[in-house]
Amino acid sequence: MQWLFVATGGALGAMLRFFITAHLYPVMGNRFPLGTLVVNVLGCFLVALLYIVIIEKAMLSPHWRHLLITGFLGALTTFSTFSLDALTLWQNGAPAMAILYVLANVVLCLAAVTASWYLVNFVLS
């Protein structure tokens, strides 16, 4: 049943991501990825809200975590999970690890995108 919750939430999150980015694209075009920024900020706002309501306060059944956090927000943006993980490290008394985690994600992900860009262009040229 958990798989169904994740899949349903994922479908809804992916559709919302597409809707937001498609409607914000005309605002900035290729000059700035406004849609991506909006979904990342929205996802980060929602992940904290849902985490408190579902996990910390247990105001909703744990099944909602699979639907809303893992599925919906996972498809909307993984930046929300990244941000929550960094905050959790910090709040658990590991600020150096939190900073390392943030830097490693940013640097390694930019490096991965760059490597892939050049590799694919090399192979396809």
PDB file of C-alpha atoms in Angstrom:
ATOM      1  CA  MET A   1       0.000   0.000   0.000  1.00  0.00           C
ATOM      2  CA  GLN A   2       2.943   2.335   0.697  1.00  0.00           C
ATOM      3  CA  TRP A   3       3.994   2.024  -2.949  1.00  0.00           C
ATOM      4  CA  LEU A   4       0.564   3.193  -4.077  1.00  0.00           C
ATOM      5  CA  PHE A   5       0.735   6.226  -1.782  1.00  0.00           C
ATOM      6  CA  VAL A   6       4.204   7.142  -3.056  1.00  0.00           C
ATOM      7  CA  ALA A   7       3.181   6.661  -6.693  1.00  0.00           C
ATOM      8  CA  THR A   8       0.003   8.706  -6.299  1.00  0.00           C
ATOM      9  CA  GLY A   9       1.809  11.520  -4.508  1.00  0.00           C
ATOM     10  CA  GLY A  10       4.597  11.384  -7.080  1.00  0.00           C
ATOM     11  CA  ALA A  11       2.171  11.753  -9.970  1.00  0.00           C
ATOM     12  CA  LEU A  12       0.502  14.740  -8.314  1.00  0.00           C
ATOM     13  CA  GLY A  13       3.824  16.378  -7.444  1.00  0.00           C
ATOM     14  CA  ALA A  14       5.170  15.913 -10.968  1.00  0.00           C
ATOM     15  CA  MET A  15       2.020  17.428 -12.454  1.00  0.00           C
ATOM     16  CA  LEU A  16       2.223  20.429 -10.108  1.00  0.00           C
ATOM     17  CA  ARG A  17       5.896  20.913 -10.967  1.00  0.00           C
ATOM     18  CA  PHE A  18       5.048  20.896 -14.670  1.00  0.00           C
ATOM     19  CA  PHE A  19       2.132  23.297 -14.135  1.00  0.00           C
ATOM     20  CA  ILE A  20       4.206  25.785 -12.119  1.00  0.00           C
ATOM     21  CA  THR A  21       7.235  25.755 -14.403  1.00  0.00           C
ATOM     22  CA  ALA A  22       5.111  25.950 -17.573  1.00  0.00           C
ATOM     23  CA  HIS A  23       3.174  28.937 -16.243  1.00  0.00           C
ATOM     24  CA  LEU A  24       6.234  30.779 -14.937  1.00  0.00           C
ATOM     25  CA  TYR A  25       8.418  30.209 -18.007  1.00  0.00           C
ATOM     26  CA  PRO A  26       6.916  33.186 -19.902  1.00  0.00           C
ATOM     27  CA  VAL A  27       7.904  35.502 -17.028  1.00  0.00           C
ATOM     28  CA  MET A  28      11.680  35.057 -17.409  1.00  0.00           C
ATOM     29  CA  GLY A  29      12.126  32.672 -20.333  1.00  0.00           C
ATOM     30  CA  ASN A  30      15.626  31.201 -20.512  1.00  0.00           C
ATOM     31  CA  ARG A  31      17.136  34.127 -18.584  1.00  0.00           C
ATOM     32  CA  PHE A  32      16.398  32.657 -15.126  1.00  0.00           C
ATOM     33  CA  PRO A  33      14.864  29.316 -14.046  1.00  0.00           C
ATOM     34  CA  LEU A  34      12.103  30.951 -12.001  1.00  0.00           C
ATOM     35  CA  GLY A  35       9.873  27.871 -12.083  1.00  0.00           C
ATOM     36  CA  THR A  36      12.591  25.687 -10.571  1.00  0.00           C
ATOM     37  CA  LEU A  37      13.282  28.255  -7.876  1.00  0.00           C
ATOM     38  CA  VAL A  38       9.586  28.494  -7.004  1.00  0.00           C
ATOM     39  CA  VAL A  39       9.094  24.723  -6.734  1.00  0.00           C
ATOM     40  CA  ASN A  40      12.256  24.387  -4.639  1.00  0.00           C
ATOM     41  CA  VAL A  41      11.181  27.112  -2.201  1.00  0.00           C
ATOM     42  CA  LEU A  42       7.606  25.819  -2.099  1.00  0.00           C
ATOM     43  CA  GLY A  43       8.845  22.271  -1.496  1.00  0.00           C
ATOM     44  CA  CYS A  44      11.135  23.410   1.312  1.00  0.00           C
ATOM     45  CA  PHE A  45       8.309  25.317   2.962  1.00  0.00           C
ATOM     46  CA  LEU A  46       5.938  22.374   2.675  1.00  0.00           C
ATOM     47  CA  VAL A  47       8.410  19.713   3.848  1.00  0.00           C
ATOM     48  CA  ALA A  48       8.920  21.441   7.195  1.00  0.00           C
ATOM     49  CA  LEU A  49       5.191  21.966   7.635  1.00  0.00           C
ATOM     50  CA  LEU A  50       4.356  18.358   6.765  1.00  0.00           C
ATOM     51  CA  TYR A  51       7.216  16.937   8.829  1.00  0.00           C
ATOM     52  CA  ILE A  52       5.968  18.702  11.948  1.00  0.00           C
ATOM     53  CA  VAL A  53       2.301  17.834  11.350  1.00  0.00           C
ATOM     54  CA  ILE A  54       2.890  14.189  10.382  1.00  0.00           C
ATOM     55  CA  ILE A  55       6.059  13.110  12.207  1.00  0.00           C
ATOM     56  CA  GLU A  56       6.571  15.350  15.228  1.00  0.00           C
ATOM     57  CA  LYS A  57       2.969  16.143  16.205  1.00  0.00           C
ATOM     58  CA  ALA A  58       1.398  12.971  14.744  1.00  0.00           C
ATOM     59  CA  MET A  59      -1.631  14.971  13.647  1.00  0.00           C
ATOM     60  CA  LEU A  60      -1.987  12.765  10.562  1.00  0.00           C
ATOM     61  CA  SER A  61      -1.460   9.055  10.011  1.00  0.00           C
ATOM     62  CA  PRO A  62       2.111   8.042   9.081  1.00  0.00           C
ATOM     63  CA  HIS A  63       0.712   6.904   5.707  1.00  0.00           C
ATOM     64  CA  TRP A  64       0.420  10.570   4.781  1.00  0.00           C
ATOM     65  CA  ARG A  65       4.222  10.787   4.943  1.00  0.00           C
ATOM     66  CA  HIS A  66       4.489   8.371   2.018  1.00  0.00           C
ATOM     67  CA  LEU A  67       1.877  10.228  -0.002  1.00  0.00           C
ATOM     68  CA  LEU A  68       2.868  13.817   0.747  1.00  0.00           C
ATOM     69  CA  ILE A  69       6.545  13.904   1.703  1.00  0.00           C
ATOM     70  CA  THR A  70       8.065  10.980  -0.187  1.00  0.00           C
ATOM     71  CA  GLY A  71       5.729  10.994  -3.193  1.00  0.00           C
ATOM     72  CA  PHE A  72       4.343  14.495  -3.695  1.00  0.00           C
ATOM     73  CA  LEU A  73       7.316  16.544  -2.529  1.00  0.00           C
ATOM     74  CA  GLY A  74       9.782  13.994  -3.897  1.00  0.00           C
ATOM     75  CA  ALA A  75       8.375  14.557  -7.379  1.00  0.00           C
ATOM     76  CA  LEU A  76       7.832  18.276  -6.892  1.00  0.00           C
ATOM     77  CA  THR A  77      11.426  18.792  -5.765  1.00  0.00           C
ATOM     78  CA  THR A  78      14.148  16.771  -4.079  1.00  0.00           C
ATOM     79  CA  PHE A  79      15.571  20.053  -2.839  1.00  0.00           C
ATOM     80  CA  SER A  80      13.061  19.894  -0.009  1.00  0.00           C
ATOM     81  CA  THR A  81      14.485  16.578   1.206  1.00  0.00           C
ATOM     82  CA  PHE A  82      18.026  17.896   0.877  1.00  0.00           C
ATOM     83  CA  SER A  83      17.134  20.974   2.932  1.00  0.00           C
ATOM     84  CA  LEU A  84      15.375  18.963   5.631  1.00  0.00           C
ATOM     85  CA  ASP A  85      18.344  16.577   5.879  1.00  0.00           C
ATOM     86  CA  ALA A  86      20.740  19.507   6.300  1.00  0.00           C
ATOM     87  CA  LEU A  87      18.541  21.134   8.951  1.00  0.00           C
ATOM     88  CA  THR A  88      18.186  17.827  10.819  1.00  0.00           C
ATOM     89  CA  LEU A  89      21.968  17.381  10.914  1.00  0.00           C
ATOM     90  CA  TRP A  90      22.332  20.924  12.259  1.00  0.00           C
ATOM     91  CA  GLN A  91      19.608  20.505  14.882  1.00  0.00           C
ATOM     92  CA  ASN A  92      21.059  17.162  15.991  1.00  0.00           C
ATOM     93  CA  GLY A  93      24.267  18.889  17.010  1.00  0.00           C
ATOM     94  CA  ALA A  94      26.318  18.270  13.889  1.00  0.00           C
ATOM     95  CA  PRO A  95      26.704  21.726  12.300  1.00  0.00           C
ATOM     96  CA  ALA A  96      30.011  20.813  10.641  1.00  0.00           C
ATOM     97  CA  MET A  97      28.410  17.740   9.081  1.00  0.00           C
ATOM     98  CA  ALA A  98      25.451  19.855   7.929  1.00  0.00           C
ATOM     99  CA  ILE A  99      27.771  22.333   6.233  1.00  0.00           C
ATOM    100  CA  LEU A 100      29.790  19.509   4.686  1.00  0.00           C
ATOM    101  CA  TYR A 101      26.560  17.910   3.452  1.00  0.00           C
ATOM    102  CA  VAL A 102      25.387  21.166   1.831  1.00  0.00           C
ATOM    103  CA  LEU A 103      28.748  21.867   0.220  1.00  0.00           C
ATOM    104  CA  ALA A 104      29.150  18.273  -0.960  1.00  0.00           C
ATOM    105  CA  ASN A 105      25.696  18.301  -2.556  1.00  0.00           C
ATOM    106  CA  VAL A 106      26.207  21.608  -4.331  1.00  0.00           C
ATOM    107  CA  VAL A 107      29.770  20.926  -5.492  1.00  0.00           C
ATOM    108  CA  LEU A 108      29.271  17.268  -6.443  1.00  0.00           C
ATOM    109  CA  CYS A 109      25.957  17.878  -8.193  1.00  0.00           C
ATOM    110  CA  LEU A 110      27.373  20.774 -10.193  1.00  0.00           C
ATOM    111  CA  ALA A 111      30.388  18.606 -11.030  1.00  0.00           C
ATOM    112  CA  ALA A 112      28.110  15.736 -12.107  1.00  0.00           C
ATOM    113  CA  VAL A 113      26.056  18.017 -14.352  1.00  0.00           C
ATOM    114  CA  THR A 114      29.235  19.491 -15.839  1.00  0.00           C
ATOM    115  CA  ALA A 115      30.835  16.078 -16.399  1.00  0.00           C
ATOM    116  CA  SER A 116      27.691  14.722 -18.004  1.00  0.00           C
ATOM    117  CA  TRP A 117      27.354  17.797 -20.207  1.00  0.00           C
ATOM    118  CA  TYR A 118      30.878  17.473 -21.559  1.00  0.00           C
ATOM    119  CA  LEU A 119      30.752  13.664 -21.818  1.00  0.00           C
ATOM    120  CA  VAL A 120      27.512  13.631 -23.787  1.00  0.00           C
ATOM    121  CA  ASN A 121      28.672  16.452 -26.056  1.00  0.00           C
ATOM    122  CA  PHE A 122      31.962  14.615 -26.652  1.00  0.00           C
ATOM    123  CA  VAL A 123      30.227  11.313 -27.454  1.00  0.00           C
ATOM    124  CA  LEU A 124      27.620  12.906 -29.693  1.00  0.00           C
ATOM    125  CA  SER A 125      30.023  15.138 -31.614  1.00  0.00           C
TER     126      SER A 125
END
